């Protein structure tokens, strides 16, 4: 079975992909500096605790493990932080990706799967957004993802022995339905996680950032996708590349969205808790609508999402949230 090197495999999305790879018989090696990831989240294969800036360790890993493909999740992901500290984002997300690509080149590794983001589109002109919409990021985080996509395009054009798939995630949420892993970041900025922490009493109130958007209820609409469906998309993208598929870029979303108010109501329903919600100012840089056109990944890769159900997404995240404290003490 193929050997897969997973950077960021101890993080939220990476750990779900490692689980799926392991369950499907792949040989997995996780490379993670554990800055936001956790050792316990790596359910299959070994973990190398190292940074992508450490080229010597990276070369050693390529030399010894000899991967057939690389999946690259390791990145900084907090949009407001990227606005305050762009150099950190360019170094970690762009420079470190170049280190990884150079190691692949040196050791002749051909296949690469990249964690991109709907943030590359910025404020889209048309909804749903298709992959050929212009890349117009509106924050440094999105810029770093768009920059890496351009690097990948140029690299693939420059040689025959490098192919990649870039997956542009929409709003990833939920947790492993078996409850072994889930979101465990030090900071909670995402809507569903914050709402669950308010429901639990860990945060006093939930703020709705803006109620005057041009949407039916005035709050922003997002395409929330279950993390296990994202993980599945990686698996089929990997099979596609290993079968000799051409380099390509795919949206990962369900193709329909929910408003902030709808998400809040669903969190109340699923948790059975009442909590304090207040209307607040708009958060800078939030597009009113972000919904994927997912026809390309469905047609070309035969991706069949299993968990397109907001209540299920929130239920798995809630079950996980209730286990998390204990896990963090392990
Ligand atoms: N929101 C609130 N209150 C909160 C948190 C969020 O009202 O406490 C709102 C936001 O303003 C936004 C929506 O809920 O309208 C979703 O916000 P998230 O922070 O959960 O997610 P984003 O859509 O801002 O961003 C996410 C990822 C990015 C990625 C983007 C692409 O965090 O990395 O999706 O779709 F780029």
mmCIF file of C-alpha atoms and ligand atoms in Angstrom:
data_model
loop_
_atom_site.group_PDB
_atom_site.id
_atom_site.type_symbol
_atom_site.label_atom_id
_atom_site.label_comp_id
_atom_site.label_asym_id
_atom_site.label_seq_id
_atom_site.Cartn_x
_atom_site.Cartn_y
_atom_site.Cartn_z
ATOM 1 C CA UNK A 1 0.000 0.000 0.000
ATOM 2 C CA UNK A 2 1.173 3.525 -0.761
ATOM 3 C CA UNK A 3 3.107 5.537 1.826
ATOM 4 C CA UNK A 4 1.740 8.963 2.652
ATOM 5 C CA UNK A 5 3.557 11.756 4.455
ATOM 6 C CA UNK A 6 1.022 14.001 6.201
ATOM 7 C CA UNK A 7 2.210 17.395 7.414
ATOM 8 C CA UNK A 8 -0.066 18.802 10.114
ATOM 9 C CA UNK A 9 -1.478 15.318 10.723
ATOM 10 C CA UNK A 10 -1.914 16.090 14.431
ATOM 11 C CA UNK A 11 -4.207 19.051 13.698
ATOM 12 C CA UNK A 12 -7.958 19.238 13.167
ATOM 13 C CA UNK A 13 -8.427 18.283 9.517
ATOM 14 C CA UNK A 14 -5.115 16.437 9.175
ATOM 15 C CA UNK A 15 -5.932 14.047 12.029
ATOM 16 C CA UNK A 16 -9.256 13.083 10.430
ATOM 17 C CA UNK A 17 -7.449 12.352 7.165
ATOM 18 C CA UNK A 18 -4.792 10.289 8.981
ATOM 19 C CA UNK A 19 -7.619 8.248 10.544
ATOM 20 C CA UNK A 20 -9.218 7.591 7.177
ATOM 21 C CA UNK A 21 -5.881 6.751 5.527
ATOM 22 C CA UNK A 22 -5.085 4.317 8.345
ATOM 23 C CA UNK A 23 -8.513 2.677 8.119
ATOM 24 C CA UNK A 24 -7.970 2.216 4.395
ATOM 25 C CA UNK A 25 -4.610 0.486 4.824
ATOM 26 C CA UNK A 26 -2.248 3.287 3.806
ATOM 27 C CA UNK A 27 1.088 3.575 5.551
ATOM 28 C CA UNK A 28 1.056 7.010 7.177
ATOM 29 C CA UNK A 29 3.726 9.215 8.710
ATOM 30 C CA UNK A 30 2.708 12.479 10.394
ATOM 31 C CA UNK A 31 5.082 15.444 10.437
ATOM 32 C CA UNK A 32 3.853 18.095 12.861
ATOM 33 C CA UNK A 33 5.477 20.665 15.165
ATOM 34 C CA UNK A 34 2.574 20.254 17.648
ATOM 35 C CA UNK A 35 2.143 24.040 17.857
ATOM 36 C CA UNK A 36 -1.623 23.550 17.675
ATOM 37 C CA UNK A 37 -1.894 19.793 17.104
ATOM 38 C CA UNK A 38 -1.893 16.948 19.632
ATOM 39 C CA UNK A 39 -0.041 13.664 19.860
ATOM 40 C CA UNK A 40 -3.229 11.809 20.857
ATOM 41 C CA UNK A 41 -4.926 12.970 17.657
ATOM 42 C CA UNK A 42 -2.616 10.845 15.478
ATOM 43 C CA UNK A 43 -4.454 7.515 15.445
ATOM 44 C CA UNK A 44 -2.330 5.723 12.816
ATOM 45 C CA UNK A 45 1.386 5.624 12.019
ATOM 46 C CA UNK A 46 4.265 7.443 13.657
ATOM 47 C CA UNK A 47 4.540 11.102 14.524
ATOM 48 C CA UNK A 48 7.694 13.115 13.842
ATOM 49 C CA UNK A 49 7.644 16.237 15.985
ATOM 50 C CA UNK A 50 9.410 18.774 13.812
ATOM 51 C CA UNK A 51 8.924 22.032 11.973
ATOM 52 C CA UNK A 52 8.909 22.418 8.206
ATOM 53 C CA UNK A 53 11.543 25.125 8.661
ATOM 54 C CA UNK A 54 13.886 22.355 9.825
ATOM 55 C CA UNK A 55 15.160 21.259 6.404
ATOM 56 C CA UNK A 56 17.579 18.681 7.780
ATOM 57 C CA UNK A 57 14.871 16.734 9.604
ATOM 58 C CA UNK A 58 12.616 17.070 6.588
ATOM 59 C CA UNK A 59 15.288 15.619 4.275
ATOM 60 C CA UNK A 60 15.940 12.772 6.709
ATOM 61 C CA UNK A 61 12.234 11.915 6.774
ATOM 62 C CA UNK A 62 12.020 11.851 2.973
ATOM 63 C CA UNK A 63 15.170 9.748 2.763
ATOM 64 C CA UNK A 64 13.992 7.169 5.277
ATOM 65 C CA UNK A 65 10.217 7.040 4.771
ATOM 66 C CA UNK A 66 10.264 7.372 0.956
ATOM 67 C CA UNK A 67 6.672 8.609 0.593
ATOM 68 C CA UNK A 68 4.639 8.047 -2.572
ATOM 69 C CA UNK A 69 2.603 11.175 -1.875
ATOM 70 C CA UNK A 70 2.538 14.169 0.441
ATOM 71 C CA UNK A 71 -0.581 15.698 1.983
ATOM 72 C CA UNK A 72 0.113 19.170 3.288
ATOM 73 C CA UNK A 73 -2.131 20.464 6.099
ATOM 74 C CA UNK A 74 0.450 22.219 8.284
ATOM 75 C CA UNK A 75 -0.339 25.941 8.176
ATOM 76 C CA UNK A 76 -1.409 28.919 10.244
ATOM 77 C CA UNK A 77 -5.131 29.477 9.843
ATOM 78 C CA UNK A 78 -6.437 32.385 11.928
ATOM 79 C CA UNK A 79 -7.527 35.174 9.568
ATOM 80 C CA UNK A 80 -7.377 38.146 12.032
ATOM 81 C CA UNK A 81 -3.945 37.008 13.223
ATOM 82 C CA UNK A 82 -2.764 36.968 9.590
ATOM 83 C CA UNK A 83 -3.810 40.609 9.275
ATOM 84 C CA UNK A 84 -1.793 41.534 12.370
ATOM 85 C CA UNK A 85 1.220 39.347 11.662
ATOM 86 C CA UNK A 86 1.489 38.738 7.892
ATOM 87 C CA UNK A 87 5.171 37.738 7.997
ATOM 88 C CA UNK A 88 4.370 34.797 10.258
ATOM 89 C CA UNK A 89 1.770 33.675 7.688
ATOM 90 C CA UNK A 90 4.015 34.117 4.648
ATOM 91 C CA UNK A 91 6.856 32.292 6.388
ATOM 92 C CA UNK A 92 4.821 29.412 7.732
ATOM 93 C CA UNK A 93 2.383 28.977 4.860
ATOM 94 C CA UNK A 94 4.518 29.909 1.850
ATOM 95 C CA UNK A 95 8.229 29.569 2.738
ATOM 96 C CA UNK A 96 7.718 26.306 4.634
ATOM 97 C CA UNK A 97 5.654 24.924 1.745
ATOM 98 C CA UNK A 98 8.587 25.710 -0.564
ATOM 99 C CA UNK A 99 10.870 23.740 1.799
ATOM 100 C CA UNK A 100 8.499 20.814 1.510
ATOM 101 C CA UNK A 101 8.285 21.046 -2.293
ATOM 102 C CA UNK A 102 12.092 21.227 -2.532
ATOM 103 C CA UNK A 103 12.414 18.090 -0.433
ATOM 104 C CA UNK A 104 9.870 16.365 -2.701
ATOM 105 C CA UNK A 105 11.883 17.393 -5.736
ATOM 106 C CA UNK A 106 15.170 16.224 -4.244
ATOM 107 C CA UNK A 107 13.777 12.811 -3.357
ATOM 108 C CA UNK A 108 11.664 12.400 -6.503
ATOM 109 C CA UNK A 109 8.226 12.426 -4.832
ATOM 110 C CA UNK A 110 5.599 13.231 -7.458
ATOM 111 C CA UNK A 111 2.198 13.562 -5.811
ATOM 112 C CA UNK A 112 1.024 16.446 -3.649
ATOM 113 C CA UNK A 113 -2.319 17.284 -2.055
ATOM 114 C CA UNK A 114 -2.718 20.809 -0.791
ATOM 115 C CA UNK A 115 -5.142 22.243 1.779
ATOM 116 C CA UNK A 116 -6.412 25.382 0.138
ATOM 117 C CA UNK A 117 -9.363 27.517 1.160
ATOM 118 C CA UNK A 118 -12.384 29.383 -0.121
ATOM 119 C CA UNK A 119 -10.501 32.379 1.280
ATOM 120 C CA UNK A 120 -8.641 32.489 -2.077
ATOM 121 C CA UNK A 121 -11.798 33.887 -3.703
ATOM 122 C CA UNK A 122 -12.229 36.909 -1.421
ATOM 123 C CA UNK A 123 -15.637 38.487 -1.996
ATOM 124 C CA UNK A 124 -17.008 36.460 -4.904
ATOM 125 C CA UNK A 125 -18.940 38.053 -7.754
ATOM 126 C CA UNK A 126 -21.122 35.017 -8.385
ATOM 127 C CA UNK A 127 -22.662 32.435 -6.015
ATOM 128 C CA UNK A 128 -22.225 29.475 -6.027
ATOM 129 C CA UNK A 129 -18.496 29.974 -6.639
ATOM 130 C CA UNK A 130 -16.847 27.834 -9.279
ATOM 131 C CA UNK A 131 -13.156 26.979 -9.427
ATOM 132 C CA UNK A 132 -12.532 29.326 -12.333
ATOM 133 C CA UNK A 133 -13.684 32.403 -10.403
ATOM 134 C CA UNK A 134 -10.806 34.875 -10.027
ATOM 135 C CA UNK A 135 -8.488 34.539 -7.026
ATOM 136 C CA UNK A 136 -8.983 37.744 -5.092
ATOM 137 C CA UNK A 137 -8.114 37.155 -1.450
ATOM 138 C CA UNK A 138 -8.914 39.934 1.010
ATOM 139 C CA UNK A 139 -6.561 38.979 3.837
ATOM 140 C CA UNK A 140 -2.982 37.689 4.200
ATOM 141 C CA UNK A 141 -4.185 34.182 5.109
ATOM 142 C CA UNK A 142 -6.052 33.908 1.793
ATOM 143 C CA UNK A 143 -3.070 35.463 -0.020
ATOM 144 C CA UNK A 144 -0.753 32.743 1.295
ATOM 145 C CA UNK A 145 -3.106 30.015 0.048
ATOM 146 C CA UNK A 146 -3.479 31.688 -3.374
ATOM 147 C CA UNK A 147 0.318 32.146 -3.584
ATOM 148 C CA UNK A 148 0.956 28.458 -2.923
ATOM 149 C CA UNK A 149 -1.646 27.543 -5.556
ATOM 150 C CA UNK A 150 0.253 29.665 -8.092
ATOM 151 C CA UNK A 151 3.553 28.055 -7.076
ATOM 152 C CA UNK A 152 1.992 24.616 -7.552
ATOM 153 C CA UNK A 153 0.624 25.545 -10.979
ATOM 154 C CA UNK A 154 4.027 26.842 -12.114
ATOM 155 C CA UNK A 155 5.871 23.851 -10.705
ATOM 156 C CA UNK A 156 3.532 21.376 -12.395
ATOM 157 C CA UNK A 157 3.923 23.278 -15.688
ATOM 158 C CA UNK A 158 7.685 23.163 -15.395
ATOM 159 C CA UNK A 159 8.097 19.381 -15.216
ATOM 160 C CA UNK A 160 6.456 16.039 -15.940
ATOM 161 C CA UNK A 161 7.195 14.425 -12.606
ATOM 162 C CA UNK A 162 5.108 16.632 -10.316
ATOM 163 C CA UNK A 163 1.320 16.550 -10.028
ATOM 164 C CA UNK A 164 -0.950 18.062 -7.403
ATOM 165 C CA UNK A 165 -4.535 18.436 -6.295
ATOM 166 C CA UNK A 166 -5.517 21.570 -4.431
ATOM 167 C CA UNK A 167 -8.699 21.300 -2.362
ATOM 168 C CA UNK A 168 -10.408 24.583 -1.547
ATOM 169 C CA UNK A 169 -12.276 24.012 1.697
ATOM 170 C CA UNK A 170 -15.367 25.967 2.583
ATOM 171 C CA UNK A 171 -16.419 26.058 6.291
ATOM 172 C CA UNK A 172 -15.184 22.832 7.807
ATOM 173 C CA UNK A 173 -16.975 21.786 11.001
ATOM 174 C CA UNK A 174 -18.047 18.757 13.042
ATOM 175 C CA UNK A 175 -15.947 15.916 14.403
ATOM 176 C CA UNK A 176 -15.198 12.228 13.894
ATOM 177 C CA UNK A 177 -18.584 10.475 14.346
ATOM 178 C CA UNK A 178 -16.801 7.811 16.447
ATOM 179 C CA UNK A 179 -15.755 10.570 18.846
ATOM 180 C CA UNK A 180 -12.016 9.816 18.864
ATOM 181 C CA UNK A 181 -10.823 13.158 17.484
ATOM 182 C CA UNK A 182 -12.141 16.657 16.774
ATOM 183 C CA UNK A 183 -11.341 20.339 16.879
ATOM 184 C CA UNK A 184 -8.891 21.080 19.711
ATOM 185 C CA UNK A 185 -7.301 24.447 19.004
ATOM 186 C CA UNK A 186 -6.275 26.792 21.775
ATOM 187 C CA UNK A 187 -8.440 29.576 20.320
ATOM 188 C CA UNK A 188 -12.049 29.259 19.245
ATOM 189 C CA UNK A 189 -12.904 31.797 16.550
ATOM 190 C CA UNK A 190 -15.239 29.725 14.373
ATOM 191 C CA UNK A 191 -18.962 30.177 14.675
ATOM 192 C CA UNK A 192 -20.042 26.617 15.502
ATOM 193 C CA UNK A 193 -17.274 26.051 18.051
ATOM 194 C CA UNK A 194 -17.918 29.401 19.727
ATOM 195 C CA UNK A 195 -21.660 28.767 19.880
ATOM 196 C CA UNK A 196 -21.026 25.349 21.480
ATOM 197 C CA UNK A 197 -18.678 26.861 24.054
ATOM 198 C CA UNK A 198 -21.362 29.427 24.909
ATOM 199 C CA UNK A 199 -23.931 26.597 25.198
ATOM 200 C CA UNK A 200 -21.525 24.834 27.573
ATOM 201 C CA UNK A 201 -21.057 27.973 29.665
ATOM 202 C CA UNK A 202 -17.352 28.375 28.844
ATOM 203 C CA UNK A 203 -17.990 31.669 27.066
ATOM 204 C CA UNK A 204 -20.579 34.110 28.396
ATOM 205 C CA UNK A 205 -22.363 35.151 25.211
ATOM 206 C CA UNK A 206 -22.350 34.676 21.465
ATOM 207 C CA UNK A 207 -21.991 37.746 19.286
ATOM 208 C CA UNK A 208 -23.543 37.769 15.830
ATOM 209 C CA UNK A 209 -21.191 39.825 13.700
ATOM 210 C CA UNK A 210 -23.502 41.918 11.543
ATOM 211 C CA UNK A 211 -27.240 41.663 10.927
ATOM 212 C CA UNK A 212 -27.487 44.091 8.015
ATOM 213 C CA UNK A 213 -26.014 41.972 5.225
ATOM 214 C CA UNK A 214 -27.920 41.587 1.940
ATOM 215 C CA UNK A 215 -29.149 38.082 2.889
ATOM 216 C CA UNK A 216 -32.688 36.943 3.783
ATOM 217 C CA UNK A 217 -32.189 37.324 7.574
ATOM 218 C CA UNK A 218 -29.364 39.888 7.383
ATOM 219 C CA UNK A 219 -26.598 37.522 8.627
ATOM 220 C CA UNK A 220 -23.776 35.928 6.608
ATOM 221 C CA UNK A 221 -24.301 32.640 4.785
ATOM 222 C CA UNK A 222 -21.655 29.897 4.753
ATOM 223 C CA UNK A 223 -21.339 26.412 3.288
ATOM 224 C CA UNK A 224 -20.630 24.224 6.367
ATOM 225 C CA UNK A 225 -19.056 20.887 5.500
ATOM 226 C CA UNK A 226 -18.454 17.922 7.802
ATOM 227 C CA UNK A 227 -14.761 17.258 8.414
ATOM 228 C CA UNK A 228 -15.165 13.556 7.536
ATOM 229 C CA UNK A 229 -16.515 14.459 4.079
ATOM 230 C CA UNK A 230 -13.449 16.693 3.651
ATOM 231 C CA UNK A 231 -11.276 13.744 4.714
ATOM 232 C CA UNK A 232 -13.016 11.523 2.142
ATOM 233 C CA UNK A 233 -12.313 14.122 -0.569
ATOM 234 C CA UNK A 234 -8.598 13.786 0.256
ATOM 235 C CA UNK A 235 -8.731 10.057 -0.079
ATOM 236 C CA UNK A 236 -10.300 10.153 -3.524
ATOM 237 C CA UNK A 237 -7.962 12.947 -4.612
ATOM 238 C CA UNK A 238 -5.057 10.740 -3.524
ATOM 239 C CA UNK A 239 -6.368 7.734 -5.465
ATOM 240 C CA UNK A 240 -6.871 10.003 -8.469
ATOM 241 C CA UNK A 241 -3.238 11.207 -8.353
ATOM 242 C CA UNK A 242 -1.816 7.742 -7.702
ATOM 243 C CA UNK A 243 -3.783 6.514 -10.740
ATOM 244 C CA UNK A 244 -2.022 9.145 -12.855
ATOM 245 C CA UNK A 245 -4.649 11.947 -12.779
ATOM 246 C CA UNK A 246 -3.682 15.426 -14.000
ATOM 247 C CA UNK A 247 -3.054 18.315 -11.622
ATOM 248 C CA UNK A 248 -6.274 20.078 -10.695
ATOM 249 C CA UNK A 249 -8.133 22.301 -8.226
ATOM 250 C CA UNK A 250 -11.476 21.431 -6.580
ATOM 251 C CA UNK A 251 -13.946 23.170 -4.297
ATOM 252 C CA UNK A 252 -14.992 21.205 -1.218
ATOM 253 C CA UNK A 253 -18.411 22.272 0.003
ATOM 254 C CA UNK A 254 -22.003 21.026 -0.160
ATOM 255 C CA UNK A 255 -23.271 23.718 -2.522
ATOM 256 C CA UNK A 256 -25.762 25.269 -0.121
ATOM 257 C CA UNK A 257 -25.432 27.404 2.944
ATOM 258 C CA UNK A 258 -26.859 28.473 6.294
ATOM 259 C CA UNK A 259 -27.003 31.913 7.845
ATOM 260 C CA UNK A 260 -25.399 32.712 11.198
ATOM 261 C CA UNK A 261 -28.888 32.919 12.747
ATOM 262 C CA UNK A 262 -29.835 29.509 11.336
ATOM 263 C CA UNK A 263 -26.659 27.996 12.771
ATOM 264 C CA UNK A 264 -27.365 29.535 16.184
ATOM 265 C CA UNK A 265 -30.926 28.142 16.193
ATOM 266 C CA UNK A 266 -29.632 24.696 15.225
ATOM 267 C CA UNK A 267 -27.025 24.799 18.016
ATOM 268 C CA UNK A 268 -29.821 25.600 20.502
ATOM 269 C CA UNK A 269 -31.921 22.735 19.157
ATOM 270 C CA UNK A 270 -29.122 20.135 19.131
ATOM 271 C CA UNK A 271 -27.714 21.026 22.558
ATOM 272 C CA UNK A 272 -31.094 21.666 24.184
ATOM 273 C CA UNK A 273 -29.516 24.702 25.883
ATOM 274 C CA UNK A 274 -30.627 28.299 25.895
ATOM 275 C CA UNK A 275 -27.841 30.860 25.764
ATOM 276 C CA UNK A 276 -27.210 34.544 25.389
ATOM 277 C CA UNK A 277 -26.896 35.850 21.836
ATOM 278 C CA UNK A 278 -26.301 39.506 21.043
ATOM 279 C CA UNK A 279 -26.180 41.414 17.792
ATOM 280 C CA UNK A 280 -22.781 43.042 17.245
ATOM 281 C CA UNK A 281 -20.925 45.047 14.597
ATOM 282 C CA UNK A 282 -19.822 43.425 11.358
ATOM 283 C CA UNK A 283 -16.452 41.682 11.546
ATOM 284 C CA UNK A 284 -14.106 43.197 8.927
ATOM 285 C CA UNK A 285 -13.517 41.079 5.831
ATOM 286 C CA UNK A 286 -16.590 38.824 6.020
ATOM 287 C CA UNK A 287 -18.174 38.195 2.599
ATOM 288 C CA UNK A 288 -22.011 38.007 2.856
ATOM 289 C CA UNK A 289 -22.261 34.667 0.976
ATOM 290 C CA UNK A 290 -19.737 31.865 0.522
ATOM 291 C CA UNK A 291 -21.243 28.810 -1.131
ATOM 292 C CA UNK A 292 -19.369 26.300 -3.294
ATOM 293 C CA UNK A 293 -20.217 25.114 -6.751
ATOM 294 C CA UNK A 294 -19.187 21.496 -6.093
ATOM 295 C CA UNK A 295 -20.109 20.021 -9.488
ATOM 296 C CA UNK A 296 -16.463 19.570 -10.518
ATOM 297 C CA UNK A 297 -15.386 17.349 -7.611
ATOM 298 C CA UNK A 298 -18.625 15.363 -7.852
ATOM 299 C CA UNK A 299 -18.229 14.749 -11.570
ATOM 300 C CA UNK A 300 -14.485 14.332 -11.954
ATOM 301 C CA UNK A 301 -13.613 12.577 -8.676
ATOM 302 C CA UNK A 302 -17.024 10.989 -7.981
ATOM 303 C CA UNK A 303 -17.073 12.555 -4.509
ATOM 304 C CA UNK A 304 -20.225 11.557 -2.646
ATOM 305 C CA UNK A 305 -20.641 13.462 0.609
ATOM 306 C CA UNK A 306 -22.237 11.444 3.433
ATOM 307 C CA UNK A 307 -22.896 14.003 6.147
ATOM 308 C CA UNK A 308 -24.666 16.905 4.439
ATOM 309 C CA UNK A 309 -26.833 17.615 7.483
ATOM 310 C CA UNK A 310 -26.251 20.660 9.713
ATOM 311 C CA UNK A 311 -27.787 18.979 12.776
ATOM 312 C CA UNK A 312 -25.440 16.015 12.395
ATOM 313 C CA UNK A 313 -22.432 18.301 11.940
ATOM 314 C CA UNK A 314 -23.314 20.192 15.116
ATOM 315 C CA UNK A 315 -24.169 17.002 17.032
ATOM 316 C CA UNK A 316 -20.741 15.449 16.321
ATOM 317 C CA UNK A 317 -19.030 18.742 17.278
ATOM 318 C CA UNK A 318 -21.100 18.912 20.512
ATOM 319 C CA UNK A 319 -20.295 15.326 21.497
ATOM 320 C CA UNK A 320 -16.628 16.054 20.894
ATOM 321 C CA UNK A 321 -16.703 19.383 22.755
ATOM 322 C CA UNK A 322 -18.000 17.520 25.801
ATOM 323 C CA UNK A 323 -15.035 15.131 25.707
ATOM 324 C CA UNK A 324 -12.384 17.683 24.866
ATOM 325 C CA UNK A 325 -11.403 18.907 28.340
ATOM 326 C CA UNK A 326 -10.620 15.389 29.470
ATOM 327 C CA UNK A 327 -8.599 14.747 26.299
ATOM 328 C CA UNK A 328 -6.543 17.892 26.768
ATOM 329 C CA UNK A 329 -5.548 16.664 30.230
ATOM 330 C CA UNK A 330 -4.424 13.259 28.895
HETATM 331 N N1 LIG B 1 -19.504 34.623 13.312
HETATM 332 C C1 LIG B 1 -20.300 35.258 14.259
HETATM 333 N N2 LIG B 1 -19.954 35.127 15.581
HETATM 334 C C2 LIG B 1 -18.869 34.424 15.987
HETATM 335 C C3 LIG B 1 -18.060 33.777 15.012
HETATM 336 C C4 LIG B 1 -18.407 33.906 13.685
HETATM 337 O O1 LIG B 1 -21.286 35.918 13.923
HETATM 338 O O2 LIG B 1 -18.618 34.370 17.211
HETATM 339 C C5 LIG B 1 -19.892 34.718 11.889
HETATM 340 C C6 LIG B 1 -18.807 35.326 11.016
HETATM 341 O O3 LIG B 1 -18.880 36.731 11.033
HETATM 342 C C7 LIG B 1 -19.133 34.717 9.663
HETATM 343 C C8 LIG B 1 -19.689 33.324 10.020
HETATM 344 O O4 LIG B 1 -20.075 33.424 11.395
HETATM 345 O O5 LIG B 1 -20.144 35.441 9.041
HETATM 346 C C9 LIG B 1 -18.667 32.213 9.882
HETATM 347 O O6 LIG B 1 -17.488 32.613 10.544
HETATM 348 P P1 LIG B 1 -16.284 31.601 10.885
HETATM 349 O O7 LIG B 1 -15.271 32.384 11.640
HETATM 350 O O8 LIG B 1 -16.838 30.369 11.495
HETATM 351 O O9 LIG B 1 -15.722 31.189 9.466
HETATM 352 P P2 LIG B 1 -15.277 32.081 8.222
HETATM 353 O O10 LIG B 1 -16.331 31.969 7.181
HETATM 354 O O11 LIG B 1 -14.895 33.453 8.606
HETATM 355 O O12 LIG B 1 -13.892 31.421 7.802
HETATM 356 C C10 LIG B 1 -13.743 30.066 7.551
HETATM 357 C C11 LIG B 1 -12.313 29.664 7.892
HETATM 358 C C12 LIG B 1 -11.350 30.331 6.991
HETATM 359 C C13 LIG B 1 -11.732 30.083 5.556
HETATM 360 C C14 LIG B 1 -13.160 30.456 5.297
HETATM 361 C C15 LIG B 1 -13.508 30.067 3.916
HETATM 362 O O13 LIG B 1 -12.018 30.026 9.225
HETATM 363 O O14 LIG B 1 -10.070 29.796 7.228
HETATM 364 O O15 LIG B 1 -13.994 29.785 6.213
HETATM 365 O O16 LIG B 1 -14.848 29.850 3.734
HETATM 366 F F1 LIG B 1 -10.950 30.833 4.767
#
